[in-house]
Coordinates of C-alpha atoms and ligand atoms in Angstrom, one line a residue:
X56 CA 62.6 -21.7 33.3
X57 CA 61.9 -21.5 36.6
X58 CA 59.9 -18.5 38.2
X59 CA 63.1 -17.2 40.0
X60 CA 64.9 -17.0 36.7
X61 CA 62.1 -15.0 35.1
X62 CA 61.7 -12.5 37.2
X63 CA 65.6 -12.0 37.3
X64 CA 66.1 -12.4 33.2
X65 CA 67.5 -8.9 32.3
X66 CA 67.4 -7.3 35.4
X67 CA 70.5 -6.5 37.4
X68 CA 70.0 -9.0 40.4
X69 CA 70.7 -6.6 42.7
X70 CA 69.4 -3.3 43.0
X71 CA 72.2 -0.8 42.1
X72 CA 71.6 1.0 45.5
X73 CA 72.1 -1.8 47.4
X74 CA 75.1 -1.1 49.1
X75 CA 77.0 -2.9 52.2
X76 CA 78.0 -1.0 55.0
X77 CA 81.7 -1.4 55.8
X78 CA 82.4 -4.1 58.3
X79 CA 86.0 -3.8 58.6
X80 CA 87.9 -6.0 61.3
X81 CA 90.5 -4.4 63.6
X82 CA 94.0 -4.4 62.9
X83 CA 94.7 -3.2 66.7
X84 CA 95.2 -7.1 67.6
X85 CA 98.2 -7.3 65.7
X86 CA 101.6 -5.5 66.2
X87 CA 104.1 -5.6 63.4
X88 CA 107.5 -4.2 64.5
X89 CA 109.5 -2.2 62.2
X90 CA 112.3 -4.1 61.5
X91 CA 112.7 -8.1 61.8
X92 CA 115.4 -10.1 61.6
X93 CA 116.2 -14.4 60.5
X94 CA 115.1 -16.2 63.4
X95 CA 117.6 -18.9 64.1
X96 CA 118.5 -21.0 67.0
X97 CA 115.7 -19.8 69.0
X98 CA 116.2 -16.6 68.9
X99 CA 116.7 -13.2 66.4
X100 CA 119.6 -13.2 63.9
X101 CA 119.7 -9.1 62.6
X102 CA 119.7 -8.7 59.2
X103 CA 122.5 -7.0 57.9
X104 CA 120.4 -6.3 54.6
X105 CA 116.5 -5.3 54.5
X106 CA 113.5 -5.2 52.2
X107 CA 110.6 -3.5 52.5
X108 CA 107.2 -5.4 52.8
X109 CA 103.7 -3.5 52.1
X110 CA 100.2 -4.3 52.3
X111 CA 98.7 -5.1 48.6
X112 CA 94.9 -3.4 49.7
X113 CA 97.0 0.8 49.6
X114 CA 100.3 0.0 49.0
X115 CA 101.0 1.1 52.7
X116 CA 104.6 0.0 54.2
X117 CA 104.3 -2.7 57.2
X118 CA 107.9 -3.5 58.0
X119 CA 111.2 -3.7 57.4
X120 CA 112.4 -7.5 56.0
X121 CA 115.9 -9.1 56.1
X122 CA 117.4 -9.7 53.1
X123 CA 119.1 -13.6 53.8
X124 CA 122.6 -14.0 52.7
X125 CA 124.5 -17.7 51.9
X126 CA 125.9 -17.0 55.4
X127 CA 122.5 -16.4 57.2
X128 CA 121.3 -19.8 55.3
X129 CA 124.5 -21.4 56.9
X130 CA 124.2 -20.2 60.0
X131 CA 120.4 -21.5 60.0
X132 CA 121.4 -25.2 58.8
X133 CA 123.7 -25.2 61.3
X134 CA 121.4 -24.4 64.6
X135 CA 118.9 -26.9 62.4
X136 CA 121.8 -29.9 62.4
X137 CA 122.8 -29.2 65.7
X138 CA 119.1 -29.7 67.0
X139 CA 118.9 -32.8 64.7
X140 CA 121.6 -34.2 66.6
X141 CA 121.2 -33.2 70.0
X142 CA 118.0 -33.8 71.0
X143 CA 115.1 -33.9 68.6
X144 CA 115.6 -36.7 66.1
X145 CA 116.1 -39.1 69.4
X146 CA 112.9 -37.8 71.5
X147 CA 109.9 -39.9 71.4
X148 CA 107.4 -39.3 69.3
X149 CA 104.7 -39.1 72.4
X150 CA 107.1 -36.0 73.0
X151 CA 107.4 -34.7 69.7
X152 CA 103.7 -34.9 69.2
X153 CA 103.2 -32.4 72.4
X154 CA 105.0 -29.6 70.9
X155 CA 103.0 -30.0 67.5
X156 CA 99.8 -30.4 69.5
X157 CA 99.9 -27.0 71.6
X158 CA 101.7 -25.4 68.4
X159 CA 97.9 -26.3 66.9
X160 CA 96.4 -25.0 70.0
X161 CA 98.2 -21.6 70.2
X162 CA 97.3 -21.1 66.4
X163 CA 93.7 -21.5 67.5
X164 CA 94.0 -19.2 70.5
X165 CA 96.0 -16.4 68.2
X166 CA 93.7 -17.4 65.0
X167 CA 92.1 -13.8 65.0
X168 CA 95.7 -12.1 65.0
X169 CA 97.1 -14.2 62.4
X170 CA 94.3 -14.1 59.9
X171 CA 94.1 -10.3 60.1
X172 CA 98.2 -10.1 59.7
X173 CA 97.5 -12.9 56.8
X174 CA 94.8 -10.3 54.9
X175 CA 97.0 -6.9 55.6
X176 CA 99.9 -8.6 54.2
X177 CA 98.8 -11.2 51.4
X178 CA 95.7 -9.4 50.3
X179 CA 93.3 -11.9 50.4
X180 CA 89.5 -11.1 52.5
X181 CA 89.5 -11.7 56.2
X182 CA 86.8 -14.2 55.7
X183 CA 89.1 -16.7 54.2
X184 CA 92.1 -16.1 56.5
X185 CA 89.7 -16.4 59.1
X186 CA 87.5 -19.3 58.1
X187 CA 90.0 -21.1 56.0
X188 CA 93.6 -20.3 55.9
X189 CA 93.7 -20.6 60.1
X190 CA 91.7 -23.3 60.4
X191 CA 93.2 -25.9 58.2
X192 CA 96.8 -24.9 59.8
X193 CA 95.9 -25.9 63.2
X194 CA 94.0 -29.0 61.7
X195 CA 97.4 -30.0 59.7
X196 CA 99.6 -29.5 63.1
X197 CA 96.8 -31.7 64.9
X198 CA 96.6 -34.1 62.2
X199 CA 100.6 -34.5 62.6
X200 CA 100.6 -34.4 66.1
X201 CA 98.5 -37.6 66.3
X202 CA 101.1 -39.9 63.7
X203 CA 104.4 -38.8 65.6
X204 CA 104.3 -41.6 68.1
X205 CA 102.3 -44.3 65.2
X206 CA 105.0 -44.0 62.5
X207 CA 105.7 -47.8 62.8
X208 CA 102.1 -48.3 62.3
X209 CA 102.0 -45.9 59.2
X210 CA 104.9 -48.0 57.5
X211 CA 104.5 -52.1 59.0
X212 CA 107.8 -54.1 59.1
X213 CA 109.9 -51.2 57.8
X214 CA 111.5 -48.9 60.2
X215 CA 111.0 -45.1 59.6
X216 CA 113.3 -43.0 60.4
X217 CA 113.8 -39.2 60.1
X218 CA 115.7 -37.8 56.7
X219 CA 117.5 -35.0 58.8
X220 CA 117.5 -30.7 57.9
X221 CA 114.2 -29.8 55.8
X222 CA 114.7 -26.6 53.4
X223 CA 111.6 -26.0 52.8
X224 CA 110.5 -22.9 50.4
X225 CA 107.0 -21.5 50.5
X226 CA 105.0 -19.3 47.9
X227 CA 102.9 -16.0 49.0
X228 CA 99.7 -17.4 47.9
X229 CA 98.7 -19.3 51.4
X230 CA 101.4 -18.1 53.9
X231 CA 101.0 -19.6 57.0
X232 CA 99.3 -22.2 55.7
X233 CA 101.5 -23.6 53.6
X234 CA 104.2 -23.0 56.7
X235 CA 102.3 -25.8 58.5
X236 CA 101.8 -27.9 55.6
X237 CA 105.2 -27.8 55.0
X238 CA 106.6 -27.8 58.8
X239 CA 104.1 -30.5 60.9
X240 CA 105.3 -33.2 58.9
X241 CA 108.7 -32.8 59.0
X242 CA 108.5 -32.2 62.7
X243 CA 106.1 -35.2 63.5
X244 CA 108.9 -37.1 61.4
X245 CA 112.0 -36.1 63.5
X246 CA 113.5 -33.6 61.2
X247 CA 114.5 -30.0 62.1
X248 CA 113.6 -27.4 59.5
X249 CA 115.0 -24.3 57.9
X250 CA 112.0 -22.2 56.1
X251 CA 112.1 -19.3 53.9
X252 CA 108.3 -17.5 53.1
X253 CA 107.8 -15.7 50.2
X254 CA 109.5 -12.3 49.6
X255 CA 106.1 -10.6 49.5
X256 CA 104.5 -12.4 52.6
X257 CA 106.7 -13.0 55.7
X258 CA 104.8 -11.8 58.2
X259 CA 102.4 -14.5 59.6
X260 CA 105.7 -16.8 59.2
X261 CA 107.6 -14.5 61.7
X262 CA 104.7 -14.2 64.0
X263 CA 104.7 -17.9 64.0
X264 CA 107.9 -17.8 65.5
X265 CA 106.5 -16.0 68.6
X266 CA 104.1 -19.8 68.7
X267 CA 107.2 -21.5 68.4
X268 CA 108.1 -19.4 71.2
X269 CA 105.2 -20.1 73.6
X270 CA 105.2 -23.8 72.7
X271 CA 108.7 -24.2 74.0
X272 CA 109.6 -25.8 70.8
X273 CA 113.2 -26.0 71.3
X274 CA 115.9 -24.0 69.8
X275 CA 117.2 -24.8 66.4
X276 CA 114.3 -27.1 65.2
X277 CA 112.4 -24.6 63.1
X278 CA 114.4 -21.9 61.4
X279 CA 113.1 -19.1 59.2
X280 CA 115.2 -17.0 57.2
X281 CA 113.2 -14.5 54.6
X282 CA 114.3 -12.8 51.4
X283 CA 113.9 -13.5 47.7
X284 CA 114.6 -16.2 45.6
X285 CA 118.4 -15.5 46.2
X286 CA 117.5 -16.6 50.1
X287 CA 115.7 -20.0 48.9
X288 CA 118.8 -20.5 45.7
X289 CA 121.4 -20.6 49.1
X290 CA 119.1 -22.8 50.7
X291 CA 118.5 -25.1 48.0
X292 CA 122.1 -25.5 47.2
X293 CA 123.4 -26.0 50.8
X294 CA 125.2 -29.2 51.5
X295 CA 124.1 -30.0 54.3
X296 CA 119.9 -30.0 53.8
X297 CA 119.1 -33.4 53.7
X298 CA 115.6 -33.0 51.7
X299 CA 113.9 -29.7 49.4
X300 CA 110.4 -29.4 49.9
X301 CA 109.4 -26.7 47.3
X302 CA 105.7 -24.9 46.4
X303 CA 105.8 -22.4 43.9
X304 CA 105.9 -22.0 40.1
X305 CA 106.7 -24.9 37.7
X306 CA 109.8 -22.5 36.6
X307 CA 111.6 -22.6 39.8
X308 CA 110.8 -26.0 40.4
X309 CA 112.7 -27.3 37.3
X310 CA 115.3 -25.4 38.4
X311 CA 115.8 -26.8 41.7
X312 CA 115.3 -30.3 40.1
X313 CA 118.4 -29.6 38.3
X314 CA 120.0 -28.2 40.8
X315 CA 119.9 -31.2 42.9
X316 CA 120.1 -33.6 40.3
X317 CA 122.4 -36.3 41.7
X318 CA 123.1 -34.5 45.1
X319 CA 121.3 -37.6 46.6
X320 CA 118.7 -35.1 48.6
X321 CA 115.3 -35.9 49.0
X322 CA 113.0 -33.6 46.3
X323 CA 109.5 -32.8 46.7
X324 CA 107.8 -30.1 44.2
X325 CA 104.4 -28.4 44.5
X326 CA 103.9 -26.7 41.3
X327 CA 101.7 -24.7 38.9
X328 CA 98.2 -26.2 37.5
X329 CA 95.2 -25.1 34.7
X330 CA 92.5 -27.3 36.2
X331 CA 89.2 -28.3 34.5
X332 CA 86.2 -27.9 35.8
X333 CA 83.6 -29.9 34.0
X334 CA 79.7 -29.2 34.1
X335 CA 77.7 -32.0 32.7
X336 CA 74.1 -31.2 31.7
X337 CA 72.5 -33.2 34.6
X338 CA 74.5 -31.1 36.8
X339 CA 72.4 -29.0 39.6
X340 CA 73.5 -25.6 37.5
X341 CA 73.0 -23.2 40.6
X342 CA 75.2 -25.2 43.4
X343 CA 77.7 -25.7 40.1
X344 CA 78.1 -22.0 39.6
X345 CA 78.8 -21.6 43.1
X346 CA 81.6 -24.1 42.7
X347 CA 82.7 -22.6 39.5
X348 CA 82.8 -19.0 41.7
X349 CA 85.1 -20.6 44.8
X350 CA 86.7 -22.6 42.2
X351 CA 88.8 -19.8 40.3
X352 CA 87.6 -16.3 42.3
X353 CA 88.7 -18.0 45.5
X354 CA 92.1 -16.3 47.1
X355 CA 92.2 -13.7 43.7
X356 CA 92.6 -17.2 41.8
X357 CA 95.7 -17.1 43.5
X358 CA 95.4 -20.8 43.7
X359 CA 97.6 -23.6 41.9
X360 CA 94.8 -25.6 42.0
X361 CA 92.2 -23.3 40.9
X362 CA 89.4 -24.8 38.3
X363 CA 90.8 -22.0 35.7
X364 CA 89.2 -23.8 33.0
X365 CA 85.7 -24.2 33.0
X366 CA 84.7 -26.8 30.7
X367 CA 81.1 -27.1 29.9
X368 CA 78.5 -29.8 28.5
X369 CA 77.3 -27.7 25.4
X370 CA 73.8 -28.3 25.5
X371 CA 73.8 -26.0 29.0
X372 CA 76.0 -23.8 27.9
X373 CA 74.3 -20.6 27.9
X374 CA 71.8 -21.3 30.6
X375 CA 75.3 -22.2 33.2
X376 CA 77.3 -18.9 31.8
X377 CA 73.9 -16.4 32.2
X378 CA 73.7 -17.8 35.8
X379 CA 77.7 -17.0 36.0
X380 CA 78.0 -13.4 35.0
X381 CA 74.7 -12.8 36.8
X382 CA 76.7 -14.7 39.7
X383 CA 79.7 -12.6 39.4
X384 CA 77.8 -9.0 39.6
X385 CA 77.0 -10.0 43.1
X386 CA 80.7 -10.3 44.3
X387 CA 82.1 -7.9 46.4
X388 CA 85.5 -6.6 45.4
X389 CA 87.3 -4.5 47.9
X390 CA 89.5 -4.1 51.3
X391 CA 91.0 -7.6 52.4
X392 CA 89.9 -6.2 55.9
X393 CA 86.2 -5.9 55.4
X394 CA 84.2 -9.3 56.6
X395 CA 81.6 -8.9 53.4
X396 CA 84.5 -8.4 50.6
X397 CA 84.8 -11.8 48.6
X398 CA 87.6 -11.0 46.3
X399 CA 90.6 -9.1 47.9
X400 CA 93.7 -7.2 46.5
X401 CA 96.1 -9.1 44.1
X402 CA 99.3 -10.1 46.0
X403 CA 101.7 -7.5 44.5
X404 CA 101.8 -5.3 41.5
X405 CA 104.7 -8.1 39.8
X406 CA 101.4 -10.6 40.0
X407 CA 98.9 -7.7 38.7
X408 CA 101.0 -7.5 35.9
X409 CA 101.6 -10.8 35.0
X410 CA 97.7 -11.3 35.2
X411 CA 97.1 -8.0 33.2
X412 CA 99.3 -9.2 30.4
X413 CA 97.6 -12.8 30.0
X414 CA 94.4 -10.7 29.9
X415 CA 95.4 -8.9 27.3
X416 CA 96.6 -12.0 25.2
X417 CA 92.9 -13.5 26.0
X418 CA 91.6 -10.4 24.3
X419 CA 94.1 -10.1 21.2
X420 CA 94.0 -13.8 20.5
X421 CA 89.8 -13.5 20.3
X422 CA 88.3 -14.5 23.5
X423 CA 85.2 -12.4 24.3
X424 CA 85.8 -10.7 27.8
X425 CA 83.3 -10.1 30.5
X426 CA 83.9 -8.6 33.8
X427 CA 80.8 -7.3 36.4
X428 CA 80.6 -3.7 37.0
X429 CA 83.1 -3.0 39.9
X430 CA 84.3 0.0 41.2
X431 CA 87.7 -1.0 42.2
X432 CA 90.1 1.0 44.6
X433 CA 92.2 3.3 43.4
X434 CA 95.4 2.7 45.8
X435 CA 96.9 -0.9 45.7
X436 CA 96.7 -3.7 43.2
X437 CA 93.1 -4.8 42.1
X438 CA 91.6 -7.1 39.2
X439 CA 88.2 -7.4 38.6
X440 CA 86.6 -11.0 38.1
X441 CA 86.4 -11.8 34.8
X442 CA 85.5 -14.5 32.6
X443 CA 87.0 -15.2 29.1
X444 CA 84.4 -17.2 26.3
X445 CA 84.6 -18.1 23.0
X446 CA 88.0 -19.4 23.9
X447 CA 90.3 -22.2 22.0
X448 CA 92.2 -24.6 23.3
X449 CA 95.0 -23.1 22.2
X450 CA 95.3 -19.7 23.4
X451 CA 97.7 -18.9 26.1
X452 CA 94.4 -18.2 28.6
X453 CA 93.6 -21.9 28.2
X454 CA 97.1 -23.1 28.5
X455 CA 99.0 -21.0 30.9
X456 CA 98.6 -20.4 34.6
X457 CA 97.3 -17.4 35.3
X458 CA 97.3 -17.5 38.7
X459 CA 94.8 -14.7 39.3
X460 CA 90.9 -14.3 39.3
X461 CA 90.5 -14.7 35.5
X462 CA 88.2 -18.3 34.0
X463 CA 88.7 -19.6 30.8
X464 CA 85.1 -21.2 29.4
X465 CA 85.3 -24.2 26.9
X466 CA 82.8 -26.5 25.9
X467 CA 82.9 -30.4 25.2
X468 CA 80.3 -32.3 24.1
X469 CA 80.8 -36.2 25.0
X470 CA 82.5 -37.1 28.3
X471 CA 85.1 -38.7 26.4
X472 CA 86.1 -35.0 24.8
X473 CA 85.6 -33.6 28.1
X474 CA 88.6 -36.0 29.4
X475 CA 90.5 -35.3 26.0
X476 CA 90.3 -31.4 26.7
X477 CA 90.4 -31.4 30.6
X478 CA 93.9 -33.3 30.3
X479 CA 95.2 -31.5 27.6
X480 CA 97.7 -29.4 29.4
X481 CA 101.2 -29.6 30.5
X482 CA 100.1 -29.3 34.4
X483 CA 97.9 -32.6 36.1
X484 CA 97.0 -31.1 39.8
X485 CA 93.2 -31.2 40.0
X486 CA 90.1 -31.5 38.3
X487 CA 86.3 -30.4 39.3
X488 CA 83.5 -32.7 37.7
X489 CA 79.5 -32.0 38.0
X490 CA 77.5 -34.5 37.4
X491 CA 74.4 -36.4 39.2
X492 CA 75.6 -39.7 37.9
X493 CA 77.9 -41.6 40.7
X494 CA 79.2 -44.1 37.6
X495 CA 80.1 -40.8 35.5
X496 CA 82.4 -39.2 38.6
X497 CA 84.1 -42.8 38.8
X498 CA 84.2 -42.8 35.0
X499 CA 85.8 -39.6 35.2
X500 CA 88.1 -39.6 37.9
X501 CA 89.8 -42.9 36.4
X502 CA 90.9 -40.9 33.0
X503 CA 91.5 -37.5 34.8
X504 CA 95.3 -37.3 34.9
X505 CA 95.0 -35.0 37.9
X506 CA 96.5 -35.4 42.0
X507 CA 93.3 -34.4 43.4
X508 CA 89.4 -34.9 41.7
X509 CA 86.6 -33.0 43.5
X510 CA 83.3 -34.2 42.5
X511 CA 80.2 -31.8 43.2
X512 CA 82.6 -29.5 45.1
X513 CA 85.8 -27.4 44.7
X514 CA 88.9 -26.5 46.6
X515 CA 88.0 -28.3 49.3
X516 CA 91.4 -29.3 51.5
X517 CA 91.7 -31.6 54.6
X518 CA 94.8 -32.5 56.3
X519 CA 94.2 -36.1 56.1
X520 CA 93.9 -36.1 52.4
X521 CA 97.1 -36.2 50.4
X522 CA 97.1 -32.9 47.9
X523 CA 99.8 -33.6 44.9
X524 CA 100.2 -33.2 41.1
X525 CA 101.0 -35.2 37.9
X526 CA 103.1 -33.9 35.1
X527 CA 104.5 -30.4 35.5
X528 CA 102.5 -29.9 38.8
X529 CA 105.0 -31.9 40.4
X530 CA 105.9 -34.8 42.2
X531 CA 105.2 -36.3 45.9
X532 CA 102.6 -35.4 48.0
X533 CA 101.8 -33.5 50.6
X534 CA 98.7 -34.3 53.7
X535 CA 97.7 -37.3 54.8
X536 CA 99.4 -40.6 55.4
X537 CA 101.4 -40.1 52.3
X538 CA 102.8 -36.5 53.3
X539 CA 104.7 -38.3 56.0
X540 CA 106.4 -40.6 53.5
X541 CA 108.8 -37.7 52.0
X542 CA 109.9 -36.8 55.7
X543 CA 111.2 -40.3 56.5
X544 CA 113.8 -42.9 55.3
X545 CA 113.5 -46.3 55.4
X546 CA 117.1 -47.9 55.1
X547 CA 118.5 -50.1 58.1
Ligands
NDP326 P1 108.5 -18.8 43.2 O1 108.3 -20.0 42.0 O2 109.2 -17.4 41.9 O3 108.4 -18.3 44.2 C1 107.8 -19.4 45.5 C2 108.9 -19.2 46.4 O4 110.4 -19.7 45.7 C3 109.4 -18.4 46.9 O5 109.9 -18.5 48.3 C4 110.5 -17.8 46.3 O6 111.0 -16.9 46.7 C5 111.7 -18.9 45.7 N1 112.3 -18.4 45.4 C6 112.1 -18.1 44.3 N2 113.2 -18.5 42.9 C7 113.9 -19.4 43.5 C8 115.2 -20.3 43.5 N3 115.7 -19.8 42.6 N4 116.0 -20.8 44.3 C9 114.9 -21.4 45.4 N5 113.6 -20.5 46.0 C10 113.4 -20.1 44.9 O7 106.9 -18.0 42.3 P2 106.7 -16.0 42.5 O8 106.2 -16.1 43.3 O9 107.4 -15.9 41.1 O10 105.3 -16.4 41.3 C11 105.4 -16.6 39.7 C12 104.2 -17.5 38.9 O11 104.5 -18.5 39.8 C13 102.7 -17.2 39.5 O12 102.4 -16.2 38.7 C14 102.1 -18.5 39.5 O13 101.6 -18.4 38.4 C15 103.3 -19.1 40.1 N6 103.1 -19.6 41.7 C16 102.5 -20.8 41.5 C17 102.3 -21.2 42.9 C18 101.9 -22.9 43.0 O14 101.5 -22.8 44.2 N7 101.8 -23.6 42.2 C19 102.8 -20.3 44.4 C20 103.1 -19.3 43.7 C21 103.6 -18.9 42.0 P3 110.6 -15.4 46.2 O15 109.2 -14.9 47.3 O16 111.8 -13.9 46.9 O17 110.2 -14.8 44.4

């Protein structure tokens, strides 16, 4: 046992009266309109019906948002088709790239404004929207700007052509980043877009329309129609949409696939996950603990590739779980706009109820729960970081996507058993391996049925690296050269 471990053992790691002074990020930089319509053909289309979007940290009403109807979707698809046919698809790649570079640079310039709005509307800590979501969103536009005039080199001896109008539906966990993942490759390949943001987090997508105006993107190339699942369904079903890209729940993904069967529309689905984060007994435990914390508590666990199942080699189970619990006591849960916050607000009441239901099921099935002492704000949607030990593989908390700050800990003895348990899920989006042995990393990576395998790290993203799943986590890849292919056709 190290000296540090000895001195910390049994003692509370943080002195009880050790509090942080508030470090709030000012929201003055953000101007929110009272009411928004849909962004169609380069201008605002009045919405007949609206709903209220709120701040999950305190349920403060933020704005009235348009509930897109089938007619609104139809107008947006028509605008996208016109823009596709009358210029955008025929524009040289080097010209399309200029727009993408401009968008990327404007996102960088306005990153603070976007980060504040993202945290306000979605509940994620400002340090994450500032340091992860915004830089990555800009990086995606920069990256695909680079491909726009090099498609022939990306696919040698083939003739890549744009597909047409892309209908894109995104979730609420990374609103602007998912928008960037969808729009950047679509535009780089010469397509036009109709995008529907998630019902609870439309504000950064609506602010992005102002970036499009600044970048002088031709009208109709990108259209944003807001609304709930009905608006998404209308977009999927629209006969003039050539390609559908969806990120969200496996349930809705399956429904979309059924709807599109036989229509000839291209489809990519990025769905749920129940990733295993696997720690071997030779791993650097303190680093592993940081990776585990980042894997499941980043963005309140609202991450499709979250490391929600921790598989620990039996021989290190106790020291690792001790260290993990100790680390949890230092996580600061609270105001998303405070720069010291580690874990922000749960995105919606509905999601909070889902987390609560699954946590209750975990307790009922016999798992042991640990939550660090923390005072949760009275208003808004909150859930304390949670660890379940004594979890059997059959428990719902080991099988179902909780999409919240809840970790289930299981154990294994041999690498074979780790692989068997890690793959024992309907999902296959990501996995993590913690070990000092390079050969074991490669051995594991070959056997894990997961689209991404991180080694001695977790939740690292880069626009050059393809991302996507196996099994019920969906199909198709976003990011990297692979992310171009769904937006291209290769017939002569
Ligand atoms: P959904 O799959 O319902 O939402 C994803 C997007 O699809 C949203 O824009 C949503 O609109 C839209 N949508 C909903 N129904 C339809 C439909 N029939 N046709 C087309 N589009 C539709 O996820 P939820 O927000 O309901 O979350 C439920 C669960 O899904 C979460 O608890 C989590 O487990 C999982 N999830 C997984 C994500 C991932 O990245 N893998 C992301 C989000 C959720 P609207 O916002 O109005 O519902």
